[in-house]
Amino acid sequence: MKKIYATLLSAVLLALGFATSATAQSARPGKTNSNTTAATTRPGSSTIRPGSTTGKQPAAKPSTAATRPGTSSGVARPGTTSRPGSTTTTTKRPGTSTVARPGTSARPATLTPPSRPDRLPAVLRPATPRPAAYHSSITFRSPLFGLTLGTALSNSLDYLYNSRYSVDGYNTNEIYLRNVYEFGYTWTDATLFYQNGQMTGSMLYDSTISDNTARYYSVFNQLSSLYGRPVASNQANRNLNATWWSSTGEYITLEYTLQRSTNGYRFFTILSTGR
């Protein structure tokens, strides 16, 4: 009898142990066929993972409902319609039609220079030497003012203004300048000459009351070092002149002469170019 009772007790205990083990197995994390809370809330569960359409998730993920910089409804990013030069902004970039620069329509067609009775007329073109072999074989490397003959009037004005020359006035045939620095000297006056809108010559001059040829001979030596000996040179009393010719028919003339002015006679040093 005791043996039968012991056998039944063992069987009951064995059954209870097996049920407890089964319950623990069914409730372990990650068990998909369990109905316990642990099964529905384990990390990675499809019901609550971020971005799930059925579970809990943020109301709006980045790049959807939130307005990002640069969109049409948000803050304009650099480089959109608010940048300088855009057609939809009132701020104009440099160089647009609202910013006047030298040479544009904002500049008057002519600018009358102040009255200067001592201003010299154009120097006459020197006679072309004969025979043609007397012409120099070089081409002038250093035009006055950085401008070449044939430059348009409007382009000349743009260059002179942008280079900060003192433009005293101009019309369709001349541009008048003041205090021009060339060949190591300041020349009180200068004139550029034009025909049909193109530069045909230039002239620099300065005068002194006393007889002083220092400027003349200094410039003479500089021109000779650049272009060789002049094709023609003359000296008559205190009047000096020399002319250099290029192979393309351009010339440079240097002159020292005594001339009448509004305040009596003065000694003028004159440097002119042309073709």
GROMACS .gro file of C-alpha atoms in nm:
model
  275
    1MET     CA    1   0.000   0.000   0.000
    2LYS     CA    2   0.279   0.231   0.092
    3LYS     CA    3   0.453   0.150  -0.234
    4ILE     CA    4   0.142   0.240  -0.434
    5TYR     CA    5   0.106   0.572  -0.249
    6ALA     CA    6   0.470   0.660  -0.315
    7THR     CA    7   0.431   0.583  -0.683
    8LEU     CA    8   0.126   0.811  -0.717
    9LEU     CA    9   0.298   1.092  -0.527
   10SER     CA   10   0.596   1.070  -0.758
   11ALA     CA   11   0.370   1.085  -1.058
   12VAL     CA   12   0.192   1.397  -0.927
   13LEU     CA   13   0.517   1.574  -0.851
   14LEU     CA   14   0.655   1.486  -1.194
   15ALA     CA   15   0.343   1.625  -1.362
   16LEU     CA   16   0.363   1.950  -1.165
   17GLY     CA   17   0.729   1.998  -1.257
   18PHE     CA   18   0.656   1.945  -1.625
   19ALA     CA   19   0.373   2.208  -1.620
   20THR     CA   20   0.595   2.466  -1.452
   21SER     CA   21   0.867   2.408  -1.712
   22ALA     CA   22   0.618   2.445  -1.994
   23THR     CA   23   0.486   2.771  -1.851
   24ALA     CA   24   0.839   2.914  -1.826
   25GLN     CA   25   0.915   2.809  -2.182
   26SER     CA   26   0.601   2.976  -2.316
   27ALA     CA   27   0.676   3.307  -2.136
   28ARG     CA   28   1.043   3.351  -2.235
   29PRO     CA   29   1.140   3.667  -2.431
   30GLY     CA   30   1.106   3.627  -2.804
   31LYS     CA   31   0.849   3.350  -2.795
   32THR     CA   32   0.615   3.434  -3.087
   33ASN     CA   33   0.326   3.199  -2.999
   34SER     CA   34   0.290   3.321  -2.639
   35ASN     CA   35   0.010   3.550  -2.518
   36THR     CA   36   0.214   3.702  -2.235
   37THR     CA   37   0.301   4.069  -2.209
   38ALA     CA   38   0.671   3.993  -2.249
   39ALA     CA   39   0.605   3.849  -2.591
   40THR     CA   40   0.433   4.164  -2.717
   41THR     CA   41   0.682   4.413  -2.580
   42ARG     CA   42   1.020   4.260  -2.651
   43PRO     CA   43   1.272   4.481  -2.833
   44GLY     CA   44   1.215   4.462  -3.207
   45SER     CA   45   0.854   4.360  -3.187
   46SER     CA   46   0.672   4.454  -3.507
   47THR     CA   47   0.390   4.621  -3.313
   48ILE     CA   48   0.593   4.908  -3.166
   49ARG     CA   49   0.917   4.937  -3.367
   50PRO     CA   50   1.004   5.288  -3.491
   51GLY     CA   51   0.848   5.367  -3.828
   52SER     CA   52   0.582   5.095  -3.804
   53THR     CA   53   0.249   5.186  -3.964
   54THR     CA   54   0.051   4.995  -3.697
   55GLY     CA   55   0.241   5.069  -3.381
   56LYS     CA   56   0.342   5.379  -3.195
   57GLN     CA   57   0.579   5.609  -3.385
   58PRO     CA   58   0.666   5.978  -3.404
   59ALA     CA   59   0.396   6.197  -3.562
   60ALA     CA   60   0.624   6.298  -3.848
   61LYS     CA   61   0.965   6.166  -3.935
   62PRO     CA   62   1.235   6.401  -4.065
   63SER     CA   63   1.206   6.518  -4.428
   64THR     CA   64   0.825   6.471  -4.436
   65ALA     CA   65   0.589   6.719  -4.266
   66ALA     CA   66   0.867   6.935  -4.116
   67THR     CA   67   0.975   7.214  -4.351
   68ARG     CA   68   1.341   7.187  -4.435
   69PRO     CA   69   1.560   7.487  -4.521
   70GLY     CA   70   1.543   7.587  -4.886
   71THR     CA   71   1.189   7.478  -4.963
   72SER     CA   72   0.936   7.719  -5.110
   73SER     CA   73   0.744   7.743  -4.783
   74GLY     CA   74   1.038   7.763  -4.546
   75VAL     CA   75   1.337   7.983  -4.495
   76ALA     CA   76   1.514   8.044  -4.824
   77ARG     CA   77   1.859   7.890  -4.832
   78PRO     CA   78   2.155   8.083  -4.969
   79GLY     CA   79   2.156   8.069  -5.349
   80THR     CA   80   1.781   8.083  -5.402
   81THR     CA   81   1.569   8.379  -5.515
   82SER     CA   82   1.709   8.608  -5.247
   83ARG     CA   83   2.068   8.594  -5.371
   84PRO     CA   84   2.224   8.912  -5.520
   85GLY     CA   85   2.128   8.954  -5.883
   86SER     CA   86   1.805   8.753  -5.865
   87THR     CA   87   1.519   8.886  -6.074
   88THR     CA   88   1.283   8.868  -5.778
   89THR     CA   89   1.484   9.087  -5.543
   90THR     CA   90   1.526   9.462  -5.541
   91THR     CA   91   1.894   9.444  -5.447
   92LYS     CA   92   2.109   9.484  -5.756
   93ARG     CA   93   2.452   9.333  -5.793
   94PRO     CA   94   2.745   9.548  -5.911
   95GLY     CA   95   2.741   9.601  -6.287
   96THR     CA   96   2.366   9.591  -6.339
   97SER     CA   97   2.177   9.863  -6.523
   98THR     CA   98   2.107  10.054  -6.202
   99VAL     CA   99   2.474  10.101  -6.118
  100ALA     CA  100   2.634  10.364  -6.337
  101ARG     CA  101   2.991  10.298  -6.440
  102PRO     CA  102   3.223  10.513  -6.647
  103GLY     CA  103   3.132  10.483  -7.015
  104THR     CA  104   2.764  10.405  -6.970
  105SER     CA  105   2.466  10.622  -7.058
  106ALA     CA  106   2.497  10.792  -6.719
  107ARG     CA  107   2.800  10.979  -6.853
  108PRO     CA  108   2.720  11.295  -7.050
  109ALA     CA  109   2.784  11.292  -7.422
  110THR     CA  110   3.030  11.581  -7.380
  111LEU     CA  111   3.194  11.748  -7.082
  112THR     CA  112   3.315  12.103  -7.143
  113PRO     CA  113   3.657  12.156  -6.983
  114PRO     CA  114   3.737  12.466  -6.779
  115SER     CA  115   3.869  12.761  -6.978
  116ARG     CA  116   4.246  12.732  -7.022
  117PRO     CA  117   4.387  12.999  -7.256
  118ASP     CA  118   4.731  12.833  -7.254
  119ARG     CA  119   4.598  12.500  -7.383
  120LEU     CA  120   4.793  12.411  -7.697
  121PRO     CA  121   4.637  12.296  -8.025
  122ALA     CA  122   4.737  11.969  -8.186
  123VAL     CA  123   5.093  11.953  -8.311
  124LEU     CA  124   5.114  11.924  -8.688
  125ARG     CA  125   5.203  11.582  -8.819
  126PRO     CA  126   5.571  11.569  -8.913
  127ALA     CA  127   5.663  11.511  -9.272
  128THR     CA  128   5.714  11.145  -9.355
  129PRO     CA  129   6.085  11.085  -9.409
  130ARG     CA  130   6.213  10.988  -9.751
  131PRO     CA  131   6.319  10.737  -9.851
  132ALA     CA  132   6.102  10.485  -9.663
  133ALA     CA  133   6.416  10.302  -9.548
  134TYR     CA  134   6.454  10.573  -9.284
  135HIS     CA  135   6.158  10.427  -9.099
  136SER     CA  136   6.247  10.239  -8.786
  137SER     CA  137   6.191   9.863  -8.799
  138ILE     CA  138   6.044   9.857  -8.446
  139THR     CA  139   5.686   9.895  -8.327
  140PHE     CA  140   5.624  10.130  -8.036
  141ARG     CA  141   5.609   9.919  -7.720
  142SER     CA  142   5.491  10.185  -7.476
  143PRO     CA  143   5.198  10.395  -7.605
  144LEU     CA  144   5.114  10.697  -7.393
  145PHE     CA  145   4.851  10.645  -7.121
  146GLY     CA  146   4.837  10.272  -7.193
  147LEU     CA  147   4.613  10.342  -7.495
  148THR     CA  148   4.689  10.245  -7.853
  149LEU     CA  149   4.600  10.446  -8.160
  150GLY     CA  150   4.263  10.340  -8.299
  151THR     CA  151   4.101  10.294  -7.954
  152ALA     CA  152   3.735  10.401  -7.950
  153LEU     CA  153   3.644  10.722  -7.768
  154SER     CA  154   3.404  10.548  -7.525
  155ASN     CA  155   3.661  10.278  -7.444
  156SER     CA  156   3.925  10.545  -7.389
  157LEU     CA  157   3.703  10.727  -7.140
  158ASP     CA  158   3.627  10.402  -6.955
  159TYR     CA  159   3.998  10.325  -6.930
  160LEU     CA  160   4.096  10.675  -6.818
  161TYR     CA  161   3.823  10.698  -6.553
  162ASN     CA  162   3.890  10.348  -6.420
  163SER     CA  163   4.266  10.419  -6.412
  164ARG     CA  164   4.193  10.737  -6.214
  165TYR     CA  165   4.331  10.985  -6.464
  166SER     CA  166   4.215  11.342  -6.407
  167VAL     CA  167   3.975  11.396  -6.699
  168ASP     CA  168   3.937  11.771  -6.745
  169GLY     CA  169   3.672  11.750  -7.019
  170TYR     CA  170   3.595  11.591  -7.355
  171ASN     CA  171   3.396  11.614  -7.675
  172THR     CA  172   3.367  11.398  -7.985
  173ASN     CA  173   3.718  11.495  -8.106
  174GLU     CA  174   3.929  11.549  -7.790
  175ILE     CA  175   3.976  11.430  -7.434
  176TYR     CA  176   4.152  11.676  -7.203
  177LEU     CA  177   4.355  11.557  -6.905
  178ARG     CA  178   4.540  11.726  -6.621
  179ASN     CA  179   4.858  11.633  -6.432
  180VAL     CA  180   4.954  11.318  -6.622
  181TYR     CA  181   5.261  11.125  -6.506
  182GLU     CA  182   5.471  10.983  -6.790
  183PHE     CA  183   5.845  10.920  -6.843
  184GLY     CA  184   5.923  11.017  -6.484
  185TYR     CA  185   5.760  11.362  -6.502
  186THR     CA  186   5.423  11.518  -6.430
  187TRP     CA  187   5.284  11.699  -6.735
  188THR     CA  188   5.036  11.974  -6.648
  189ASP     CA  189   4.820  11.913  -6.957
  190ALA     CA  190   4.745  11.636  -7.204
  191THR     CA  191   4.507  11.594  -7.498
  192LEU     CA  192   4.391  11.286  -7.685
  193PHE     CA  193   4.269  11.340  -8.042
  194TYR     CA  194   3.993  11.146  -8.223
  195GLN     CA  195   3.848  11.119  -8.571
  196ASN     CA  196   3.537  10.916  -8.651
  197GLY     CA  197   3.531  10.799  -8.291
  198GLN     CA  198   3.884  10.652  -8.294
  199MET     CA  199   4.203  10.777  -8.135
  200THR     CA  200   4.444  10.930  -8.388
  201GLY     CA  201   4.701  11.095  -8.161
  202SER     CA  202   4.797  11.229  -7.821
  203MET     CA  203   4.996  11.517  -7.676
  204LEU     CA  204   5.160  11.592  -7.342
  205TYR     CA  205   5.307  11.932  -7.255
  206ASP     CA  206   5.448  12.131  -6.970
  207SER     CA  207   5.594  12.483  -6.957
  208THR     CA  208   5.838  12.681  -6.747
  209ILE     CA  209   5.921  13.049  -6.727
  210SER     CA  210   6.294  12.985  -6.724
  211ASP     CA  211   6.496  12.818  -6.997
  212ASN     CA  212   6.528  12.458  -6.874
  213THR     CA  213   6.595  12.168  -7.113
  214ALA     CA  214   6.635  11.900  -6.841
  215ARG     CA  215   6.297  11.741  -6.914
  216TYR     CA  216   6.356  11.742  -7.289
  217TYR     CA  217   6.692  11.562  -7.272
  218SER     CA  218   6.573  11.315  -7.008
  219VAL     CA  219   6.276  11.207  -7.221
  220PHE     CA  220   6.497  11.213  -7.533
  221ASN     CA  221   6.736  10.964  -7.372
  222GLN     CA  222   6.450  10.737  -7.261
  223LEU     CA  223   6.296  10.730  -7.610
  224SER     CA  224   6.637  10.663  -7.766
  225SER     CA  225   6.690  10.368  -7.531
  226LEU     CA  226   6.350  10.227  -7.631
  227TYR     CA  227   6.352  10.293  -8.006
  228GLY     CA  228   6.705  10.387  -8.103
  229ARG     CA  229   6.822  10.715  -8.250
  230PRO     CA  230   6.547  10.941  -8.390
  231VAL     CA  231   6.487  10.938  -8.764
  232ALA     CA  232   6.502  11.318  -8.766
  233SER     CA  233   6.632  11.574  -8.515
  234ASN     CA  234   6.691  11.948  -8.537
  235GLN     CA  235   6.820  12.233  -8.323
  236ALA     CA  236   6.763  12.599  -8.402
  237ASN     CA  237   6.870  12.839  -8.130
  238ARG     CA  238   6.674  12.719  -7.824
  239ASN     CA  239   6.420  12.523  -8.028
  240LEU     CA  240   6.481  12.146  -8.021
  241ASN     CA  241   6.287  11.862  -8.182
  242ALA     CA  242   6.326  11.494  -8.262
  243THR     CA  243   6.100  11.238  -8.430
  244TRP     CA  244   6.086  10.858  -8.413
  245TRP     CA  245   5.897  10.660  -8.677
  246SER     CA  246   5.776  10.301  -8.645
  247SER     CA  247   5.756  10.045  -8.921
  248THR     CA  248   5.375  10.076  -8.912
  249GLY     CA  249   5.375  10.451  -8.982
  250GLU     CA  250   5.328  10.571  -8.624
  251TYR     CA  251   5.544  10.852  -8.489
  252ILE     CA  252   5.657  11.012  -8.164
  253THR     CA  253   5.773  11.374  -8.167
  254LEU     CA  254   5.956  11.549  -7.883
  255GLU     CA  255   5.989  11.926  -7.894
  256TYR     CA  256   6.129  12.208  -7.682
  257THR     CA  257   6.021  12.553  -7.795
  258LEU     CA  258   5.967  12.910  -7.679
  259GLN     CA  259   5.605  13.017  -7.732
  260ARG     CA  260   5.385  13.309  -7.639
  261SER     CA  261   5.125  13.245  -7.369
  262THR     CA  262   4.872  13.458  -7.184
  263ASN     CA  263   5.140  13.552  -6.930
  264GLY     CA  264   5.413  13.625  -7.180
  265TYR     CA  265   5.663  13.382  -7.332
  266ARG     CA  266   5.720  13.041  -7.179
  267PHE     CA  267   5.937  12.742  -7.264
  268PHE     CA  268   5.724  12.442  -7.359
  269THR     CA  269   5.830  12.076  -7.367
  270ILE     CA  270   5.585  11.887  -7.591
  271LEU     CA  271   5.558  11.512  -7.650
  272SER     CA  272   5.310  11.397  -7.916
  273THR     CA  273   5.218  11.074  -8.091
  274GLY     CA  274   5.016  10.996  -8.405
  275ARG     CA  275   5.013  10.816  -8.735
   0.00000   0.00000   0.00000
